[in-house]
Coordinates of C-alpha atoms and ligand atoms in Angstrom, one line a residue:
X1 CA 91.5 68.8 150.1
X2 CA 91.9 67.3 153.7
X3 CA 95.2 68.1 155.3
X4 CA 96.4 64.6 155.3
X5 CA 96.2 64.2 151.6
X6 CA 97.7 67.6 151.0
X7 CA 100.7 66.7 153.1
X8 CA 101.0 63.3 151.3
X9 CA 101.1 65.3 148.1
X10 CA 103.8 67.5 149.4
X11 CA 105.9 64.5 150.5
X12 CA 105.5 62.8 147.2
X13 CA 106.6 65.9 145.4
X14 CA 110.2 65.9 146.7
X15 CA 111.5 67.4 143.5
X16 CA 114.7 69.3 143.5
X17 CA 114.4 72.6 141.7
X18 CA 117.3 74.2 139.9
X19 CA 117.4 78.0 139.5
X20 CA 119.7 80.1 137.3
X21 CA 119.5 83.8 136.8
X22 CA 118.9 85.9 133.7
X23 CA 121.2 88.8 132.6
X24 CA 118.4 91.3 133.2
X25 CA 115.7 90.8 135.9
X26 CA 112.6 92.9 135.1
X27 CA 109.0 92.6 135.9
X28 CA 106.0 93.0 138.1
X29 CA 104.6 90.7 140.7
X30 CA 101.5 90.8 142.7
X31 CA 102.2 89.7 146.3
X32 CA 99.9 86.8 147.5
X33 CA 97.5 87.5 150.3
X34 CA 99.1 88.0 153.7
X35 CA 99.3 84.9 155.7
X36 CA 99.0 86.5 159.2
X37 CA 95.9 88.6 158.1
X38 CA 94.3 85.5 156.4
X39 CA 94.6 83.3 159.5
X40 CA 93.1 86.0 161.7
X41 CA 90.3 86.9 159.2
X42 CA 89.2 83.2 159.1
X43 CA 89.5 82.5 162.9
X44 CA 88.0 85.7 164.2
X45 CA 85.0 85.6 161.8
X46 CA 84.5 81.9 162.8
X47 CA 83.7 83.1 166.3
X48 CA 81.8 86.2 165.3
X49 CA 78.1 86.8 164.8
X50 CA 77.2 86.9 161.1
X51 CA 79.0 85.8 158.0
X52 CA 81.9 87.4 156.1
X53 CA 83.6 87.3 152.8
X54 CA 87.4 87.3 152.7
X55 CA 89.0 88.5 149.5
X56 CA 92.6 87.7 148.3
X57 CA 93.0 84.9 150.9
X58 CA 96.6 83.5 151.3
X59 CA 97.2 80.6 148.9
X60 CA 99.5 78.9 151.4
X61 CA 99.1 75.6 153.1
X62 CA 99.3 77.2 156.5
X63 CA 96.1 79.1 156.1
X64 CA 94.4 76.1 154.6
X65 CA 95.3 74.3 157.8
X66 CA 93.5 77.0 159.7
X67 CA 90.4 76.5 157.5
X68 CA 90.5 72.7 158.1
X69 CA 90.8 73.2 161.9
X70 CA 87.8 75.6 161.9
X71 CA 85.7 73.2 159.8
X72 CA 86.5 70.4 162.3
X73 CA 85.0 72.7 164.9
X74 CA 81.7 73.0 163.1
X75 CA 82.4 76.2 161.2
X76 CA 80.9 76.4 157.7
X77 CA 83.6 77.7 155.2
X78 CA 83.4 77.9 151.4
X79 CA 86.4 78.5 149.3
X80 CA 86.4 79.5 145.6
X81 CA 88.5 81.3 143.1
X82 CA 88.8 85.1 143.4
X83 CA 88.7 87.7 140.7
X84 CA 91.5 87.9 138.1
X85 CA 94.8 88.5 139.8
X86 CA 93.5 87.9 143.3
X87 CA 93.7 85.0 145.7
X88 CA 90.7 82.8 146.6
X89 CA 87.6 84.2 148.1
X90 CA 86.4 82.6 151.4
X91 CA 83.0 82.7 152.9
X92 CA 82.9 82.1 156.7
X93 CA 79.6 81.6 158.5
X94 CA 80.4 82.7 162.1
X95 CA 79.2 80.5 165.0
X96 CA 79.4 83.3 167.5
X97 CA 81.7 83.3 170.5
X98 CA 80.4 80.2 172.3
X99 CA 79.2 77.7 169.7
X100 CA 82.2 75.8 168.4
X101 CA 81.5 72.1 168.4
X102 CA 83.6 69.3 169.8
X103 CA 85.8 67.9 167.1
X104 CA 85.6 64.2 166.5
X105 CA 89.2 64.0 165.3
X106 CA 92.6 65.5 166.3
X107 CA 92.9 69.0 164.9
X108 CA 95.9 69.2 162.5
X109 CA 97.7 72.5 162.3
X110 CA 100.2 71.1 159.8
X111 CA 103.3 73.3 159.8
X112 CA 101.6 76.3 161.1
X113 CA 102.7 78.0 164.3
X114 CA 100.0 80.7 163.9
X115 CA 97.3 78.1 163.7
X116 CA 98.6 76.2 166.8
X117 CA 99.1 79.2 169.0
X118 CA 96.1 81.4 168.0
X119 CA 93.7 78.4 168.1
X120 CA 95.0 77.5 171.6
X121 CA 93.6 80.9 172.7
X122 CA 90.4 80.1 171.0
X123 CA 90.1 76.6 172.4
X124 CA 91.2 77.5 175.9
X125 CA 88.5 77.2 178.6
X126 CA 85.7 75.9 176.4
X127 CA 83.1 73.4 177.1
X128 CA 84.5 70.9 174.6
X129 CA 87.5 68.5 174.6
X130 CA 89.9 69.1 171.7
X131 CA 93.4 67.9 170.8
X132 CA 95.6 70.1 168.6
X133 CA 98.8 68.9 166.9
X134 CA 100.8 69.3 163.7
X135 CA 103.8 68.1 161.8
X136 CA 107.3 67.2 163.2
X137 CA 108.3 70.9 163.2
X138 CA 105.1 72.0 165.1
X139 CA 105.6 69.1 167.6
X140 CA 109.1 70.4 168.5
X141 CA 108.3 74.2 168.7
X142 CA 107.8 75.8 172.1
X143 CA 104.1 75.8 173.1
X144 CA 104.7 76.4 176.9
X145 CA 104.8 80.1 176.1
X146 CA 101.1 80.0 175.3
X147 CA 100.0 77.1 177.5
X148 CA 101.5 78.6 180.7
X149 CA 99.6 81.9 180.6
X150 CA 96.4 80.3 179.4
X151 CA 96.6 77.9 182.3
X152 CA 97.2 80.9 184.6
X153 CA 93.9 82.2 183.3
X154 CA 92.2 79.0 184.3
X155 CA 92.3 76.9 181.2
X156 CA 92.8 73.1 181.5
X157 CA 95.5 72.4 178.9
X158 CA 97.9 69.5 178.8
X159 CA 100.8 68.8 176.5
X160 CA 103.9 66.6 176.2
X161 CA 107.1 67.5 178.2
X162 CA 105.3 69.2 181.1
X163 CA 102.8 71.0 178.9
X164 CA 105.3 72.6 176.7
X165 CA 105.0 70.6 173.4
X166 CA 102.1 69.6 171.1
X167 CA 100.0 67.6 170.9
X168 CA 98.0 69.9 173.2
X169 CA 94.8 68.7 174.9
X170 CA 92.2 71.3 175.8
X171 CA 89.7 70.1 178.5
X172 CA 87.7 73.1 179.6
X173 CA 88.2 75.3 182.6
X174 CA 86.9 78.8 183.5
X175 CA 88.9 81.8 182.2
X176 CA 89.6 84.8 184.4
X177 CA 91.4 87.9 183.1
X178 CA 94.9 88.7 184.4
X179 CA 97.9 90.9 184.0
X180 CA 100.7 89.3 182.1
X181 CA 104.2 90.3 181.3
X182 CA 105.1 88.6 178.0
X183 CA 108.6 87.1 178.1
X184 CA 109.0 87.5 174.2
X185 CA 107.8 90.0 171.7
X186 CA 105.6 87.4 169.9
X187 CA 102.4 88.4 168.1
X188 CA 101.3 84.7 168.3
X189 CA 101.5 84.7 172.1
X190 CA 99.9 88.1 172.4
X191 CA 97.0 87.1 170.1
X192 CA 96.5 83.8 171.9
X193 CA 96.0 85.5 175.2
X194 CA 93.8 88.3 173.7
X195 CA 91.6 85.7 172.1
X196 CA 91.2 83.9 175.5
X197 CA 90.6 87.3 177.1
X198 CA 87.6 87.9 174.9
X199 CA 85.8 85.1 176.9
X200 CA 87.4 85.6 180.3
X201 CA 85.9 87.2 183.4
X202 CA 87.3 90.7 183.8
X203 CA 90.1 92.5 182.0
X204 CA 93.2 90.9 180.6
X205 CA 96.3 93.2 180.4
X206 CA 99.4 92.4 178.5
X207 CA 102.8 94.1 178.4
X208 CA 105.1 93.1 175.5
X209 CA 108.9 93.7 175.7
X210 CA 108.7 95.3 172.2
X211 CA 106.1 95.9 169.5
X212 CA 105.1 92.9 167.5
X213 CA 102.7 92.7 164.5
X214 CA 99.3 94.2 165.5
X215 CA 96.9 92.7 163.0
X216 CA 95.0 91.0 165.9
X217 CA 94.4 94.3 167.7
X218 CA 93.3 96.1 164.5
X219 CA 91.0 93.4 163.4
X220 CA 89.4 92.6 166.8
X221 CA 88.8 96.4 167.3
X222 CA 87.2 96.6 163.8
X223 CA 84.9 93.7 164.8
X224 CA 83.7 95.6 167.9
X225 CA 85.9 94.0 170.6
X226 CA 87.0 96.1 173.6
X227 CA 90.7 96.1 172.8
X228 CA 93.0 99.0 173.9
X229 CA 96.6 99.6 173.0
X230 CA 99.0 102.0 174.6
X231 CA 102.6 101.7 173.5
X232 CA 103.6 98.2 174.5
X233 CA 100.5 97.5 176.6
X234 CA 97.4 95.9 175.2
X235 CA 94.2 95.1 177.1
X236 CA 91.0 93.3 176.3
X237 CA 87.7 93.0 178.0
X238 CA 85.0 90.3 177.4
X239 CA 83.5 91.0 174.0
X240 CA 81.3 89.6 171.3
X241 CA 82.6 90.0 167.7
X242 CA 80.6 91.1 164.7
X243 CA 81.6 89.5 161.4
X244 CA 83.4 91.8 158.9
X245 CA 84.5 91.3 155.3
X246 CA 88.2 91.5 154.9
X247 CA 90.3 92.4 151.9
X248 CA 93.6 90.7 152.6
X249 CA 96.6 92.9 151.6
X250 CA 99.6 91.4 149.8
X251 CA 102.1 89.6 152.1
X252 CA 105.2 91.7 152.7
X253 CA 107.0 88.6 153.9
X254 CA 106.5 87.1 150.4
X255 CA 107.3 90.4 148.7
X256 CA 110.6 90.6 150.6
X257 CA 112.0 87.8 148.3
X258 CA 111.4 89.9 145.2
X259 CA 112.7 93.1 146.9
X260 CA 116.0 91.4 147.7
X261 CA 116.2 89.8 144.2
X262 CA 115.8 93.2 142.6
X263 CA 118.4 94.8 144.9
X264 CA 121.2 92.2 144.6
X265 CA 120.8 91.5 140.8
X266 CA 123.2 93.7 138.8
X267 CA 120.6 94.7 136.2
X268 CA 117.2 94.7 137.8
X269 CA 114.0 96.6 138.4
X270 CA 111.0 94.8 140.0
X271 CA 107.7 96.2 141.1
X272 CA 105.7 94.3 143.7
X273 CA 102.1 95.3 143.7
X274 CA 99.6 95.6 146.6
X275 CA 101.9 94.9 149.5
X276 CA 100.7 95.5 153.1
X277 CA 103.1 97.9 154.8
X278 CA 101.7 98.0 158.3
X279 CA 104.5 99.5 160.3
X280 CA 104.6 96.5 162.6
X281 CA 105.5 94.4 159.6
X282 CA 107.6 96.7 157.4
X283 CA 110.9 96.5 159.3
X284 CA 112.4 94.8 156.2
X285 CA 112.0 98.1 154.2
X286 CA 113.8 100.1 156.9
X287 CA 116.6 97.4 157.3
X288 CA 117.2 97.3 153.5
X289 CA 117.3 101.1 153.3
X290 CA 119.9 101.1 156.1
X291 CA 121.8 98.8 153.7
X292 CA 121.6 101.5 151.0
X293 CA 118.8 99.9 149.0
X294 CA 117.0 101.7 146.2
X295 CA 113.4 101.1 147.3
X296 CA 110.5 103.3 146.7
X297 CA 106.8 103.1 147.7
X298 CA 104.2 104.1 145.1
X299 CA 100.4 104.3 145.2
X300 CA 100.2 104.3 149.0
X301 CA 96.6 103.5 150.0
X302 CA 94.4 101.9 152.6
X303 CA 92.9 98.5 152.2
X304 CA 90.4 97.6 154.9
X305 CA 92.3 99.1 157.8
X306 CA 95.8 98.1 156.6
X307 CA 98.1 100.4 154.7
X308 CA 99.1 99.1 151.2
X309 CA 101.6 100.2 148.6
X310 CA 103.4 99.1 145.4
X311 CA 107.1 98.6 146.1
X312 CA 109.7 99.3 143.4
X313 CA 113.3 98.1 143.8
X314 CA 116.3 98.6 141.6
X315 CA 119.9 97.1 141.6
X316 CA 121.8 98.7 144.5
X317 CA 125.3 98.7 145.9
X318 CA 124.4 97.3 149.3
X319 CA 126.4 97.9 152.5
X320 CA 126.5 95.9 155.7
X321 CA 124.4 97.1 158.7
X322 CA 123.5 96.2 162.3
X323 CA 120.0 94.9 162.6
X324 CA 119.2 94.7 166.3
X325 CA 116.8 95.6 169.1
X326 CA 113.2 96.7 168.6
X327 CA 113.3 96.4 164.8
X328 CA 113.9 92.6 165.0
X329 CA 110.3 91.5 165.7
X330 CA 109.2 93.8 162.9
X331 CA 111.2 91.8 160.3
X332 CA 111.6 88.5 162.1
X333 CA 110.4 86.3 159.2
X334 CA 112.5 88.3 156.6
X335 CA 115.9 87.6 158.2
X336 CA 116.7 84.6 156.0
X337 CA 116.2 86.7 152.9
X338 CA 117.9 89.8 154.3
X339 CA 120.9 87.5 154.9
X340 CA 121.0 87.0 151.1
X341 CA 121.2 90.8 150.7
X342 CA 123.9 90.8 153.4
X343 CA 126.0 88.2 151.5
X344 CA 125.9 90.4 148.4
X345 CA 126.7 93.6 150.4
X346 CA 130.0 95.2 151.1
X347 CA 131.1 94.7 154.7
X348 CA 129.5 92.7 157.5
X349 CA 125.9 92.6 158.6
X350 CA 125.1 91.7 162.2
X351 CA 121.7 90.3 163.2
X352 CA 121.4 90.7 167.0
X353 CA 118.6 89.8 169.5
X354 CA 117.5 87.2 167.0
X355 CA 117.2 84.1 169.2
X356 CA 113.6 83.7 168.2
X357 CA 114.8 82.5 164.8
X358 CA 116.0 79.3 166.4
X359 CA 112.4 78.3 167.2
X360 CA 110.7 79.0 163.9
X361 CA 109.7 76.3 161.4
X362 CA 113.4 75.2 161.7
X363 CA 116.4 76.8 163.5
X364 CA 116.7 79.5 160.9
X365 CA 120.1 80.7 162.2
X366 CA 121.6 77.3 161.8
X367 CA 119.9 76.7 158.4
X368 CA 121.0 80.0 157.0
X369 CA 124.6 79.5 158.2
X370 CA 124.6 76.0 156.8
X371 CA 123.6 76.8 153.2
X372 CA 125.4 80.1 153.0
X373 CA 128.6 78.6 154.1
X374 CA 128.2 76.0 151.4
X375 CA 127.7 79.0 149.0
X376 CA 131.1 80.4 150.0
X377 CA 129.9 83.0 152.5
X378 CA 131.5 83.4 155.9
X379 CA 128.8 83.3 158.6
X380 CA 129.3 83.4 162.3
X381 CA 126.6 82.6 164.8
X382 CA 125.9 82.6 168.5
X383 CA 122.7 81.7 170.3
X384 CA 121.2 85.1 169.6
X385 CA 123.2 86.5 166.7
X386 CA 124.3 85.9 163.2
X387 CA 127.0 87.8 161.4
X388 CA 127.2 87.6 157.6
X389 CA 130.5 88.7 156.0
X390 CA 129.4 90.2 152.7
X391 CA 131.5 88.8 149.9
X392 CA 129.6 90.4 147.0
X393 CA 129.1 86.9 145.5
X394 CA 127.4 83.6 146.1
X395 CA 128.6 80.3 144.7
X396 CA 126.0 77.9 143.4
X397 CA 125.5 74.4 144.5
X398 CA 122.9 72.0 146.0
X399 CA 121.3 73.3 149.1
X400 CA 118.8 71.6 151.5
X401 CA 115.5 73.5 151.9
X402 CA 115.6 72.5 155.6
X403 CA 111.8 71.8 155.3
X404 CA 111.3 75.5 155.9
X405 CA 109.5 77.6 153.2
X406 CA 111.5 80.8 153.9
X407 CA 114.8 79.0 153.8
X408 CA 114.0 77.2 150.5
X409 CA 112.8 80.5 148.9
X410 CA 115.9 82.4 150.1
X411 CA 118.0 79.7 148.4
X412 CA 115.9 80.2 145.3
X413 CA 116.6 83.9 145.2
X414 CA 120.3 83.1 145.6
X415 CA 120.0 81.1 142.4
X416 CA 119.1 84.2 140.5
X417 CA 122.5 85.8 141.2
X418 CA 124.9 83.0 142.0
X419 CA 127.9 82.1 139.9
X420 CA 126.6 78.7 139.0
X421 CA 123.0 77.4 139.3
X422 CA 121.4 76.6 142.7
X423 CA 119.6 73.3 143.3
X424 CA 117.1 73.3 146.2
X425 CA 116.1 69.9 147.5
X426 CA 112.6 69.8 149.0
X427 CA 111.7 73.0 147.1
X428 CA 107.9 72.2 147.3
X429 CA 107.9 73.4 151.0
X430 CA 107.5 77.0 149.5
X431 CA 103.8 76.2 149.2
X432 CA 103.5 76.6 153.0
X433 CA 103.2 80.3 152.3
X434 CA 103.7 80.8 148.5
X435 CA 102.8 78.0 146.1
X436 CA 103.4 80.2 143.0
X437 CA 106.9 81.2 144.1
X438 CA 108.8 79.0 141.5
X439 CA 106.5 80.1 138.7
X440 CA 107.0 83.7 139.6
X441 CA 110.8 83.3 139.3
X442 CA 110.2 82.1 135.7
X443 CA 108.0 85.1 135.1
X444 CA 110.8 87.4 136.0
X445 CA 113.1 85.6 133.5
X446 CA 114.8 83.1 135.8
X447 CA 115.3 79.6 134.6
X448 CA 113.6 76.9 136.7
X449 CA 114.3 73.3 136.0
Ligands
S3P501 C1 103.1 85.5 163.1 C2 104.0 86.0 164.1 C3 105.4 85.7 164.1 C4 105.8 85.1 162.7 C5 104.9 84.1 162.1 C6 103.5 84.7 162.0 C7 101.7 85.8 163.3 O1 105.7 84.7 165.1 O2 107.1 84.6 162.8 O3 105.4 83.7 160.9 O4 100.9 85.7 162.3 O5 101.3 86.2 164.4 P1 105.9 85.3 166.6 O6 104.9 86.2 166.9 O7 105.8 84.1 167.5 O8 107.3 85.8 166.5

């Protein structure tokens, strides 16, 4: 379905959802395909030589936005149902590094920051004119962080507010490699520059202030690119890519909701199958363990270059913790749901060095503080920090989903354990990453009305 109609559907579906919890929470869930890996598998194969099959592709709208953008650039993509229990299968016919065609329309990234920032690296310095934009959230998120280094490499890119906001217009230019010190530990920024570096003259060298997710480096290397990583430094030399089939592991960012549900519910055991546990993504496991969580990993295995495991969680007496420093980029998307664990824990949990949360799909520090305060939890915030005073309880109520999938789903998990039901307005936003989320709650025994 074209993006415009998908979004229309989402806007028409402004149905509040009400969640209440069962006495026992038991069950097994298969995590949906990882969003970060799905975006990359589609984009990188689109500019590779040959064609590829992607298995267990993310069901979320964000990755569908990436497919739509690639189609508008002339890439042939077929999508069909996957095998039982798996996400859709995608066939991508790669155009090679230099053959994307000029789009006749504005490229619509929807709500997806990954689409906007990674595609910026792909569109930079090409022989075509393209305009990339997205929804209200995307048009207010910082794009200067990618535009500025791409312009330094020689790309002609223009945007609103002195080239810092989308819509972004790409008008060619000639790319040259450079050394770049990244101001933030952002995988989106790193990936954008690496993708431009594939087509630049000479080497591109990056230093990141801390590790961020490394799916780009892993996948580009597997496709034959000259990418080298040494601690926080990554470099790339001009390369062609060879198409590769990708089995997309389950999304740990989606699994995190069930992990926290199982830990905070007084009588629970939940198994989440097939979760990607790449160390640059798995900070949530370490953070919850610091909070005294009963989490075990079973069937650890490798799926197409990414480590995968089944994760088993059981009811736990959680304690507050300090979550700060280099671990933060490794669990950045999970902070809204870890905050639910913090609310149910004994003592206070401090999230530090978390200013990036303010520029996600919404300001996630403000949104979390807003709904949790209404749920009877004391939350203190500064620009970079959030302190949750664990009360061991959450009141119910009606909370706004803040047009942010991870906020709405965190409120949904709260409904499984709160003293009275939780109603989430704008709950359909979960489909950005996890359309089946509300049905899965029912599968575990929760009531969804
Ligand atoms: C992502 C990186 C993260 C994350 C986002 C997905 C990616 O953003 O928040 O949901 O796929 O590269 P930053 O790298 O900008 O922190």
